PDB file of C-alpha atoms in Angstrom:
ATOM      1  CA  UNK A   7     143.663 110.561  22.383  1.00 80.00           C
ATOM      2  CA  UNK A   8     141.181 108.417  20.408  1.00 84.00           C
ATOM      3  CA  UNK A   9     140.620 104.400  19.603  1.00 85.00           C
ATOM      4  CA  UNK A  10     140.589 103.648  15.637  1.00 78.00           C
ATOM      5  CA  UNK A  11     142.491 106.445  14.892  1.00 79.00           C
ATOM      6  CA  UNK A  12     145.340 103.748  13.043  1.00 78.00           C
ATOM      7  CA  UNK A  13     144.873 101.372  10.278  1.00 70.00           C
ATOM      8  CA  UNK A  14     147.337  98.387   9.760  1.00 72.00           C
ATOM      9  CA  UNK A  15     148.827  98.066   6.635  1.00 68.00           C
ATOM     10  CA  UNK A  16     150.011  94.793   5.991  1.00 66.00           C
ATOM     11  CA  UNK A  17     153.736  95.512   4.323  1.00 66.00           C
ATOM     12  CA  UNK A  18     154.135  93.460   1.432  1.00 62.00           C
ATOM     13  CA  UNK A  19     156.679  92.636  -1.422  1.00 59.00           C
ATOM     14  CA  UNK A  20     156.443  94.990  -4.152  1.00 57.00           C
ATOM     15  CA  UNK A  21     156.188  93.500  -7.258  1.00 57.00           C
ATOM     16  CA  UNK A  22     158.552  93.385 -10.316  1.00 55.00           C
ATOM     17  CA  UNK A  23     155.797  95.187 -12.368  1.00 53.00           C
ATOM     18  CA  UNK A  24     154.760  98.040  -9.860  1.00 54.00           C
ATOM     19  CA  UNK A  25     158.952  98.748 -10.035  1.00 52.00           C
ATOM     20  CA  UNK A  26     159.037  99.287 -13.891  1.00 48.00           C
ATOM     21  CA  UNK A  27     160.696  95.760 -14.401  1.00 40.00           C
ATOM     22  CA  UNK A  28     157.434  93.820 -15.526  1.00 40.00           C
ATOM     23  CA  UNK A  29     155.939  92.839 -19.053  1.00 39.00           C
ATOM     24  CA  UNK A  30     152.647  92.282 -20.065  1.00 42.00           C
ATOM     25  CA  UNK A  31     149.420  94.511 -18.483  1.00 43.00           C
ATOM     26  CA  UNK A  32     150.861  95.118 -15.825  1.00 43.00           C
ATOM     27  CA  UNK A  33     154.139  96.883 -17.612  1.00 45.00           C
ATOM     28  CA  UNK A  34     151.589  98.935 -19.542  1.00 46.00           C
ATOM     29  CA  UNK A  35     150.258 100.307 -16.546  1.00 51.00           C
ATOM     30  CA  UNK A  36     153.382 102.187 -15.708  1.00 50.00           C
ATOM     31  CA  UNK A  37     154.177 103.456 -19.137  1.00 59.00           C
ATOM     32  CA  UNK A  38     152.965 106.901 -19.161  1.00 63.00           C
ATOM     33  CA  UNK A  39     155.929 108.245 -18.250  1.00 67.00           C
ATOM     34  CA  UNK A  40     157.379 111.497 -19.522  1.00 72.00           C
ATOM     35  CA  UNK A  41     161.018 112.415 -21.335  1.00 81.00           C
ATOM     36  CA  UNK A  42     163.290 114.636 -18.997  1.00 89.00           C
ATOM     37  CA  UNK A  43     162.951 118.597 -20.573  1.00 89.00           C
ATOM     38  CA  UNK A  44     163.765 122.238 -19.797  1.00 93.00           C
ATOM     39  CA  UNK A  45     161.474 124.403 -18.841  1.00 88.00           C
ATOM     40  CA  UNK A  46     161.447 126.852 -22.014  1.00 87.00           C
ATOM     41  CA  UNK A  47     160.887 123.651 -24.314  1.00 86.00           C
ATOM     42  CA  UNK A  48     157.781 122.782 -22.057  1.00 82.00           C
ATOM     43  CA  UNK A  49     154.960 124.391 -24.588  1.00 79.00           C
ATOM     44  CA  UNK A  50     152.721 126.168 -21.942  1.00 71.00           C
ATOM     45  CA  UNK A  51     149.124 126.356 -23.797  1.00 71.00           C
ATOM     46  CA  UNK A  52     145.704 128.028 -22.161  1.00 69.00           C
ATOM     47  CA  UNK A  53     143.877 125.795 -20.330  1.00 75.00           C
ATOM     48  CA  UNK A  54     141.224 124.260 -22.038  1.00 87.00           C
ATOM     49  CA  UNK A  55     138.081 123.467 -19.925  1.00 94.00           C
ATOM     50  CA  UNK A  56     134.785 121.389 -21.094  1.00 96.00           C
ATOM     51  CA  UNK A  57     131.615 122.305 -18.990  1.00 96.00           C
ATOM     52  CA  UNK A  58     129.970 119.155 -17.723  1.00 96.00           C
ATOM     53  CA  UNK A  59     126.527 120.161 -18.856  1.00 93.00           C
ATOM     54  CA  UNK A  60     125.331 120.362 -14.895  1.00 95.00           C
ATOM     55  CA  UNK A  61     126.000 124.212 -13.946  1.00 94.00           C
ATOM     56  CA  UNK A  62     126.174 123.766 -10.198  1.00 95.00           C
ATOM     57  CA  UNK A  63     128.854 121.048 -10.761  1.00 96.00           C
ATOM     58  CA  UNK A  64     130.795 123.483 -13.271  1.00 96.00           C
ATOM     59  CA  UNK A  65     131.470 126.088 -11.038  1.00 93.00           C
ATOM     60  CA  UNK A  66     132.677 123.982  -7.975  1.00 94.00           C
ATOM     61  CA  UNK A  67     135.595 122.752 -10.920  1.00 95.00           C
ATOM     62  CA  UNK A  68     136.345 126.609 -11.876  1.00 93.00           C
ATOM     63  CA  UNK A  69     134.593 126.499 -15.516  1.00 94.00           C
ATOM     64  CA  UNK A  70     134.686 122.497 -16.186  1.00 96.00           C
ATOM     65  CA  UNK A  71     137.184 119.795 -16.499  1.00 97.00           C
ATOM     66  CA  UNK A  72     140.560 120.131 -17.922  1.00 96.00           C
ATOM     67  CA  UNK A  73     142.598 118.026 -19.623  1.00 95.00           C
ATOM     68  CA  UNK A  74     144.003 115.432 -17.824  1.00 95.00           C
ATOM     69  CA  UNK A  75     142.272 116.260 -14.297  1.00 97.00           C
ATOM     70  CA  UNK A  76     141.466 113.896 -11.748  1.00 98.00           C
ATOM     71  CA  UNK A  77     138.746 114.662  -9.424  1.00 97.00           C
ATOM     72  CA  UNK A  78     137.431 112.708  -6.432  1.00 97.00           C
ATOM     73  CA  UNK A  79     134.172 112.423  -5.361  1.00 97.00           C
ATOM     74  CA  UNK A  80     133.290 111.169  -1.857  1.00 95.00           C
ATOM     75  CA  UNK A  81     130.260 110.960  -0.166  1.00 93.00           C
ATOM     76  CA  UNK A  82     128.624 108.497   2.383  1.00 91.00           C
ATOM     77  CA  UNK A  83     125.890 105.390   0.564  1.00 89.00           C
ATOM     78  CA  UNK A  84     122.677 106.484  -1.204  1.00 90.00           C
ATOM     79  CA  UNK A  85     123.279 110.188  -1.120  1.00 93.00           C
ATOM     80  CA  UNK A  86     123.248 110.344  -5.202  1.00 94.00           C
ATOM     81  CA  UNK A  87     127.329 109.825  -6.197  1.00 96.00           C
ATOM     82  CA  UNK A  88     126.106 107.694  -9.029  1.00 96.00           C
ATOM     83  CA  UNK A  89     123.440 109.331 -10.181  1.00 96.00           C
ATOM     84  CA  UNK A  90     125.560 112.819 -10.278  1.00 97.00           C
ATOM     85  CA  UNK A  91     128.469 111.197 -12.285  1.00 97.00           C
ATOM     86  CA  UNK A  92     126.042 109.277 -14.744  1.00 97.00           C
ATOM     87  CA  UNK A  93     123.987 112.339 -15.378  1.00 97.00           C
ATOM     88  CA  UNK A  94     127.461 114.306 -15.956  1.00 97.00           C
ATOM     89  CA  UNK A  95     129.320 111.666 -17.757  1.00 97.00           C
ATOM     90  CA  UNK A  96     125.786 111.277 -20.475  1.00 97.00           C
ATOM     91  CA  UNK A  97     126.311 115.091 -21.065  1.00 96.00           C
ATOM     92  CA  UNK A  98     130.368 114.628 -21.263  1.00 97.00           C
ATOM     93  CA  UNK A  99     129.771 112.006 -23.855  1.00 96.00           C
ATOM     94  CA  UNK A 100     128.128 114.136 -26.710  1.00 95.00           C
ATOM     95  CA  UNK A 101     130.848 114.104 -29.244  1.00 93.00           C
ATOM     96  CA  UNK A 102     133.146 112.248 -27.231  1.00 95.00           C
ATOM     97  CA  UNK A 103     133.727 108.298 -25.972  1.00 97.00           C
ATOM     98  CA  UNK A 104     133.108 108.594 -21.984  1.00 98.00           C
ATOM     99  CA  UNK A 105     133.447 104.849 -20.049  1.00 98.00           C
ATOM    100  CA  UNK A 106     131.279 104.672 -17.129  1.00 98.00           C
ATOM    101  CA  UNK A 107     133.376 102.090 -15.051  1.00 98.00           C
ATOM    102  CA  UNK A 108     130.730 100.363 -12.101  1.00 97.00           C
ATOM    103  CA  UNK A 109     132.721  97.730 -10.069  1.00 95.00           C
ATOM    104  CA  UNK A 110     129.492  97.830  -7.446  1.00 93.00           C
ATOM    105  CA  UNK A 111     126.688  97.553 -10.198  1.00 95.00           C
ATOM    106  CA  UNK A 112     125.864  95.256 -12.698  1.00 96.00           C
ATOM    107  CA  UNK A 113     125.489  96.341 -16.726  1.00 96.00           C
ATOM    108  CA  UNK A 114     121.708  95.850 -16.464  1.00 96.00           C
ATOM    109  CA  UNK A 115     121.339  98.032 -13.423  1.00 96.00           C
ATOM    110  CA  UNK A 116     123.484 100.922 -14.195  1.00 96.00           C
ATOM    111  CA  UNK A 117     121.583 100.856 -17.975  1.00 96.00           C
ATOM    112  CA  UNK A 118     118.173 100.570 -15.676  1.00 95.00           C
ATOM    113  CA  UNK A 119     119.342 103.775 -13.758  1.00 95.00           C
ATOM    114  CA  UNK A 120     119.751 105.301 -17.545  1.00 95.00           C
ATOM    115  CA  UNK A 121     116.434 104.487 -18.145  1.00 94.00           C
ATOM    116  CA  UNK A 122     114.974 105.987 -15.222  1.00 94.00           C
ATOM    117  CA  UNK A 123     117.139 109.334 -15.756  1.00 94.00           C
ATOM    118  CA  UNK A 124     116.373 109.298 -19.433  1.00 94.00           C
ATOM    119  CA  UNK A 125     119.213 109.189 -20.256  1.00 94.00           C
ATOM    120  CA  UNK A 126     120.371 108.107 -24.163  1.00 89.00           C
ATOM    121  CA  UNK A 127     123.731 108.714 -24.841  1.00 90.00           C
ATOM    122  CA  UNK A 128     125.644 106.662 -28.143  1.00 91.00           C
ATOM    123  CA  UNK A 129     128.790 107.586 -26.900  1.00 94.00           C
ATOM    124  CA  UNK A 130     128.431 106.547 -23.420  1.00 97.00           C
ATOM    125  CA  UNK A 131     130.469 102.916 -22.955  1.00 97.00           C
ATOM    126  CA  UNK A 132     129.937 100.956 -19.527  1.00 97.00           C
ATOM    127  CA  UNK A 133     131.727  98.627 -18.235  1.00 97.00           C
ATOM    128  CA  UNK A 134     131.240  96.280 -14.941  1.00 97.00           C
ATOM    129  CA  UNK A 135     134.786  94.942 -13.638  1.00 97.00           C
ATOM    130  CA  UNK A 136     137.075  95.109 -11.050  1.00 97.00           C
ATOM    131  CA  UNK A 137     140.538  93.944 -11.786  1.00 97.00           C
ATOM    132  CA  UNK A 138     142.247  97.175 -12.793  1.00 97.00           C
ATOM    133  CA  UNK A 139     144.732  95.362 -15.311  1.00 96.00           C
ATOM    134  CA  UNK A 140     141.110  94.651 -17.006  1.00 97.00           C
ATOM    135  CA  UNK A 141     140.070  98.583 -16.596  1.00 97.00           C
ATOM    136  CA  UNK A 142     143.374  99.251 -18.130  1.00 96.00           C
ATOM    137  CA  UNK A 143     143.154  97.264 -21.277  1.00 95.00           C
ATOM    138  CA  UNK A 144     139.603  98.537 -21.979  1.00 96.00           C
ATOM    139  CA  UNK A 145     140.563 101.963 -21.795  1.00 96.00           C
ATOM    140  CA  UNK A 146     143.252 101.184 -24.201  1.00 94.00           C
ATOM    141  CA  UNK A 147     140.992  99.999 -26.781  1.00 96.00           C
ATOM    142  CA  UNK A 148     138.252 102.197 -26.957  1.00 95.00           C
ATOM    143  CA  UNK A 149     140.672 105.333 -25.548  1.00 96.00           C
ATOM    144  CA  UNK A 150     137.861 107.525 -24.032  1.00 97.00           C
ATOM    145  CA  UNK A 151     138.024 110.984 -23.287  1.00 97.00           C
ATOM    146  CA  UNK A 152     136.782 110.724 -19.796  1.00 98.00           C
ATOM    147  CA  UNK A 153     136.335 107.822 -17.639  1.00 98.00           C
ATOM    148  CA  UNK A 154     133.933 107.198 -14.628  1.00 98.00           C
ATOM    149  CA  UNK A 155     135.494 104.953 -12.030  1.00 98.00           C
ATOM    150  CA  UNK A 156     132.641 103.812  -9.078  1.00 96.00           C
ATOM    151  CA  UNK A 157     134.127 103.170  -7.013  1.00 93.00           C
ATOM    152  CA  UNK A 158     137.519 103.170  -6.258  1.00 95.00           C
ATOM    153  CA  UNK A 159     137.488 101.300  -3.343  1.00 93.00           C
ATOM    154  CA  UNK A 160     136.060  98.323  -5.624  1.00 95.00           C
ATOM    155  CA  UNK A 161     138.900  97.974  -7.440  1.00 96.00           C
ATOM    156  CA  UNK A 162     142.035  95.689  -6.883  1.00 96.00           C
ATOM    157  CA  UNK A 163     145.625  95.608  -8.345  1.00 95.00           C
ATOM    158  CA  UNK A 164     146.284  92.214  -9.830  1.00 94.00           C
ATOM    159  CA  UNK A 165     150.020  92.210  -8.594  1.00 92.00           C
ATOM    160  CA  UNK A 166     148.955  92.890  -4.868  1.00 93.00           C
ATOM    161  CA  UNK A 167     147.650  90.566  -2.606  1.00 90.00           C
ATOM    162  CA  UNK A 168     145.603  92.692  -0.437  1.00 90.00           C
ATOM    163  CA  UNK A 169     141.967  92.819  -0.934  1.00 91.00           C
ATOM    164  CA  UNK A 170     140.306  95.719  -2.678  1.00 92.00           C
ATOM    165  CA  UNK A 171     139.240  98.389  -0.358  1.00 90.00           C
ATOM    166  CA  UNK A 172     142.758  98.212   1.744  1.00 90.00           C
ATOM    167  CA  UNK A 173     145.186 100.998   2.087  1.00 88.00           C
ATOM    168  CA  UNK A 174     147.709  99.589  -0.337  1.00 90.00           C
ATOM    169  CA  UNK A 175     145.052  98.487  -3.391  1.00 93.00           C
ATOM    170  CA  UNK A 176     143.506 102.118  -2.740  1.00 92.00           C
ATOM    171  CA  UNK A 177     147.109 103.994  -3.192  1.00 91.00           C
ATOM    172  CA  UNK A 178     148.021 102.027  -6.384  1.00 93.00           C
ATOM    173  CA  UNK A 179     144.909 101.824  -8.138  1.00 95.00           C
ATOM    174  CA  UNK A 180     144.253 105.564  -8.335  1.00 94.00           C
ATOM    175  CA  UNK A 181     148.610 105.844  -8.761  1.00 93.00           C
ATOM    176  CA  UNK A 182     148.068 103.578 -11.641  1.00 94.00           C
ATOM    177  CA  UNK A 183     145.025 106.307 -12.890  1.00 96.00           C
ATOM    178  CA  UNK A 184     146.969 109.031 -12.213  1.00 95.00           C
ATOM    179  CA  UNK A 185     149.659 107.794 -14.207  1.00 94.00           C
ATOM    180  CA  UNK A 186     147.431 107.287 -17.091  1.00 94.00           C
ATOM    181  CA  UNK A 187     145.305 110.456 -16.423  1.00 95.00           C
ATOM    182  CA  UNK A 188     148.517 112.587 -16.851  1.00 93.00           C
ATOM    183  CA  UNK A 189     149.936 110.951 -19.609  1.00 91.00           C
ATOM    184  CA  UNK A 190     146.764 110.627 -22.092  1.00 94.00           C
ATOM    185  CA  UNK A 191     145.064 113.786 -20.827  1.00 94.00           C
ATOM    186  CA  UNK A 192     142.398 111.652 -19.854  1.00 97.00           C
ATOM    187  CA  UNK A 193     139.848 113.070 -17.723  1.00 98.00           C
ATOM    188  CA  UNK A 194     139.329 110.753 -14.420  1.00 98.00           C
ATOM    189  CA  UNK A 195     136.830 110.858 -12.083  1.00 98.00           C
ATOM    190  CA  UNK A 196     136.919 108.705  -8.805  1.00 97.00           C
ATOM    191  CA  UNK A 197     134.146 107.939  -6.904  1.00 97.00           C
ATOM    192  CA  UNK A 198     134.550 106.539  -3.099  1.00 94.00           C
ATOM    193  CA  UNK A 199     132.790 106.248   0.261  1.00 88.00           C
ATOM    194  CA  UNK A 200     132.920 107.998   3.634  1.00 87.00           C
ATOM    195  CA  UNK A 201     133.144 106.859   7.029  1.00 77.00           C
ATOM    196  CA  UNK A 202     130.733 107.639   9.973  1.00 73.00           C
ATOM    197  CA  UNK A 203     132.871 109.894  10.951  1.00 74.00           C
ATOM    198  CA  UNK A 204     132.503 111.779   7.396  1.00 70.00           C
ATOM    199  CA  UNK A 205     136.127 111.217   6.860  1.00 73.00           C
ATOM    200  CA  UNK A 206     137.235 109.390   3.343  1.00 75.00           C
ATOM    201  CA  UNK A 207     137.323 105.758   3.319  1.00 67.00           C
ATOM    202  CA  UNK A 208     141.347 104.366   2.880  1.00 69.00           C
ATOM    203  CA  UNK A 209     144.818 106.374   2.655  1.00 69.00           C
ATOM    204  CA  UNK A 210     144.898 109.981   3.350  1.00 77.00           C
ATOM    205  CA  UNK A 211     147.373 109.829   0.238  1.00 84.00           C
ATOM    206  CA  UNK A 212     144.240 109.325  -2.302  1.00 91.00           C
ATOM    207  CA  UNK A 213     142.953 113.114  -1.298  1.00 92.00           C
ATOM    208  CA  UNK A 214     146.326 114.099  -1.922  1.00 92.00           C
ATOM    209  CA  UNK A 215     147.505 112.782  -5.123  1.00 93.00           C
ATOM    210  CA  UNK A 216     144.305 113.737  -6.920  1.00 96.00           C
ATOM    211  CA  UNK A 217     143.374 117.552  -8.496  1.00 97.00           C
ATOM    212  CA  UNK A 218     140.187 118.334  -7.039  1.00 97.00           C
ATOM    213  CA  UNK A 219     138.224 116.789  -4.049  1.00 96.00           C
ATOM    214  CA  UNK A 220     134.242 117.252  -4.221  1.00 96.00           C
ATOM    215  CA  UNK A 221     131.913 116.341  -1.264  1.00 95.00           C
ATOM    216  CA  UNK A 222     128.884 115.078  -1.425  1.00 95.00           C
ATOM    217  CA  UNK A 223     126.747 115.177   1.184  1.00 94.00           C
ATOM    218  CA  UNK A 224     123.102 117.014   2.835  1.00 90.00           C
ATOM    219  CA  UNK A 225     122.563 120.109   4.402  1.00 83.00           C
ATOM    220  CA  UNK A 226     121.236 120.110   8.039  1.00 76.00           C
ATOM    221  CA  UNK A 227     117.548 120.053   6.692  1.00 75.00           C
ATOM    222  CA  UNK A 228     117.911 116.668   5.129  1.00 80.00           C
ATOM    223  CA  UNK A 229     116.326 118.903   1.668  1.00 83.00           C
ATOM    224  CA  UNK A 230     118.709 119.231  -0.517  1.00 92.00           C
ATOM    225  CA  UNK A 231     122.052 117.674  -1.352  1.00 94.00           C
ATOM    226  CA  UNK A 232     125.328 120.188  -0.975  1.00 95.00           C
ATOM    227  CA  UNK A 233     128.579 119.440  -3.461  1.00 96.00           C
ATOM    228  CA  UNK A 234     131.744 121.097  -2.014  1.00 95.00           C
ATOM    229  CA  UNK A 235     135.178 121.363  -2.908  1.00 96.00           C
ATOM    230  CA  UNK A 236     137.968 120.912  -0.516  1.00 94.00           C
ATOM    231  CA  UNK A 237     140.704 121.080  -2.596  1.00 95.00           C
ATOM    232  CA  UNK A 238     140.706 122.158  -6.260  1.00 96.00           C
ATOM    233  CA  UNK A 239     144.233 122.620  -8.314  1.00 94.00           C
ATOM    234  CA  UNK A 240     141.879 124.196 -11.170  1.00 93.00           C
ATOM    235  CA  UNK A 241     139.130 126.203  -9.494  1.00 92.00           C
ATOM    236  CA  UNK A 242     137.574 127.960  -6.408  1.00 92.00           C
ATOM    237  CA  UNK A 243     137.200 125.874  -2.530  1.00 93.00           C
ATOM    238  CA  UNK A 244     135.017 127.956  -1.223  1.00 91.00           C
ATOM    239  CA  UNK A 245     131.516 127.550  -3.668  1.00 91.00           C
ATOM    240  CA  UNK A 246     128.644 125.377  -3.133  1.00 91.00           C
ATOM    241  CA  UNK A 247     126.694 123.322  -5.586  1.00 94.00           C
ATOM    242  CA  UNK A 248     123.035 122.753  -4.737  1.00 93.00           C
ATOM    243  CA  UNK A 249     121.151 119.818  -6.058  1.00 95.00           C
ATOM    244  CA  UNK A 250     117.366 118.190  -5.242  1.00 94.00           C
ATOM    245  CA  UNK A 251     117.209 114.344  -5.794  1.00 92.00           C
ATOM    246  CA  UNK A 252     114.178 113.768  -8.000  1.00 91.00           C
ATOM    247  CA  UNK A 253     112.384 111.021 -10.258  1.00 86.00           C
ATOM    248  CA  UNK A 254     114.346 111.777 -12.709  1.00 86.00           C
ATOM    249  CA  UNK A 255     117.295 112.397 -10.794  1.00 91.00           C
ATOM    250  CA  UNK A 256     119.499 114.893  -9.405  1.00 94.00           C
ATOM    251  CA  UNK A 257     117.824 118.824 -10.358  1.00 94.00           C
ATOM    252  CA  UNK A 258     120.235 121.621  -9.759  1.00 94.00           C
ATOM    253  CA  UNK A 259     118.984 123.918  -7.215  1.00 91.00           C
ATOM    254  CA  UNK A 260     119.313 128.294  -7.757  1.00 74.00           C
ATOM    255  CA  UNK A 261     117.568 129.496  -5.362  1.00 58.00           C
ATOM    256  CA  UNK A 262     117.799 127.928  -1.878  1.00 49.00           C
ATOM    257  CA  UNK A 263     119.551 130.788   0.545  1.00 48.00           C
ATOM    258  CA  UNK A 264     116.579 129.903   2.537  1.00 45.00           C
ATOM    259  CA  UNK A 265     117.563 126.466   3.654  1.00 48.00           C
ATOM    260  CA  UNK A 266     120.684 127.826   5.102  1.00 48.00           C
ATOM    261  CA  UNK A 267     119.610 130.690   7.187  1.00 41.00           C
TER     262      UNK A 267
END
């Protein structure tokens, strides 16, 4: 009972290299697979979390990140997704290689955004690209603990046609991260857009193949910026995280019951 409610999805041939058969990047992309075992020779170990260094953040993701997890941020333009993952993935990179993937931004302006934030981190790698076969190789090399991916809507699968943004480069690019995620127990996080409806930009399928889904977004006073979780395989849904866009970036917020009374 509503226009625009369907998208059209152009069907198109699926490629040798999607179905397992290819060599070459593109092979590597599905190789994270896992050998066939019973259940009492799985090793079932306590899950390990690593607090982002931004408290509000933490306890929307039940403690910190876990091994492995992939987490989703959305939130519509200029409401501070960048900012929030920079600031976390600088604090995630002390002791640890963290790539901060920008497929919107250029090197210069995501290290000017550094600046700004004050942000000096050794350990932090960036990278500006698009072409996920490229994404793939890098994180190969350098084999970070945690990669930053803004956003996924920017990136394209080489072996599809489509253009990057549509329903089909959305579902395999973060299939193709998932993949990896799972099988190097690297920690992923996705960045993408909203609507203005409020709804997630491309498949329903990306909210649903991913751990934990994070919000971004204001509170009705237009004061401070609200984080919430909709879904969350490793934590609590029903927290908020509170943040104040600043200077010097995003400040997490204690004290603000008074904005929502």
């Amino acid at each position: 009972s509503a226009w625009n409610t369907m998208v059209e999805e152009v069907v198109e041939a699926r490629p040798a290299a999607l179905a397992g058969a290819g060599t070459g990047p593109a092979r590597m992309m599905t190789d994270f697979s896992s050998p066939v075992v019973t259940l009492q020779d799985v090793r079932h170990e306590t899950e390990t979390r690593t607090a982002t260094g931004l408290v509000e953040l933490d306890r929307l993701l039940g403690g910190g990140v876990v091994p492995g997890q992939v987490s989703l941020l959305a939130g519509p333009p200029g409401i501070g997704k960048s900012t929030l993952m920079l600031q976390a993935a600088a604090r995630l990179s002390e002791g640890r290689k963290v790539l901060y993937v920008s497929g919107e931004e250029s090197l210069k302006q995501v290290a000017a955004r550094a600046k700004r934030l004050g942000i000096k981190a050794e350990s932090l790698y960036l990278l500006s690209e698009t072409n996920l076969a490229k994404i793939l190789s890098v994180l190969g090399d350098i084999k970070p603990w945690a990669v930053v991916l803004d956003s996924v809507q920017t990136v394209f699968h080489p072996e599809l046609s489509s253009s990057p943004g549509s329903v089909a480069q959305v579902r395999e690019c973060a299939a193709e991260l998932l993949r990896l995620a799972k099988g190097t127990d690297t920690v992923v996080f996705l960045l993408g857009h909203v609507t203005k409806d409020g709804a997630l930009a491309g498949p329903r399928v990306l909210e649903h193949i991913v751990d934990t889904v994070l919000y971004f977004d204001t509170e009705r006073h237009d004061v401070l910026r609200v984080l919430r979780a909709t879904k969350n395989r490793f934590g609590p849904t029903d927290e908020l995280g509170l943040f104040e866009m600043s200077e010097q970036g995003l400040k997490e917020v204690r004290d603000s019951a008074s904005f929502f009374i």
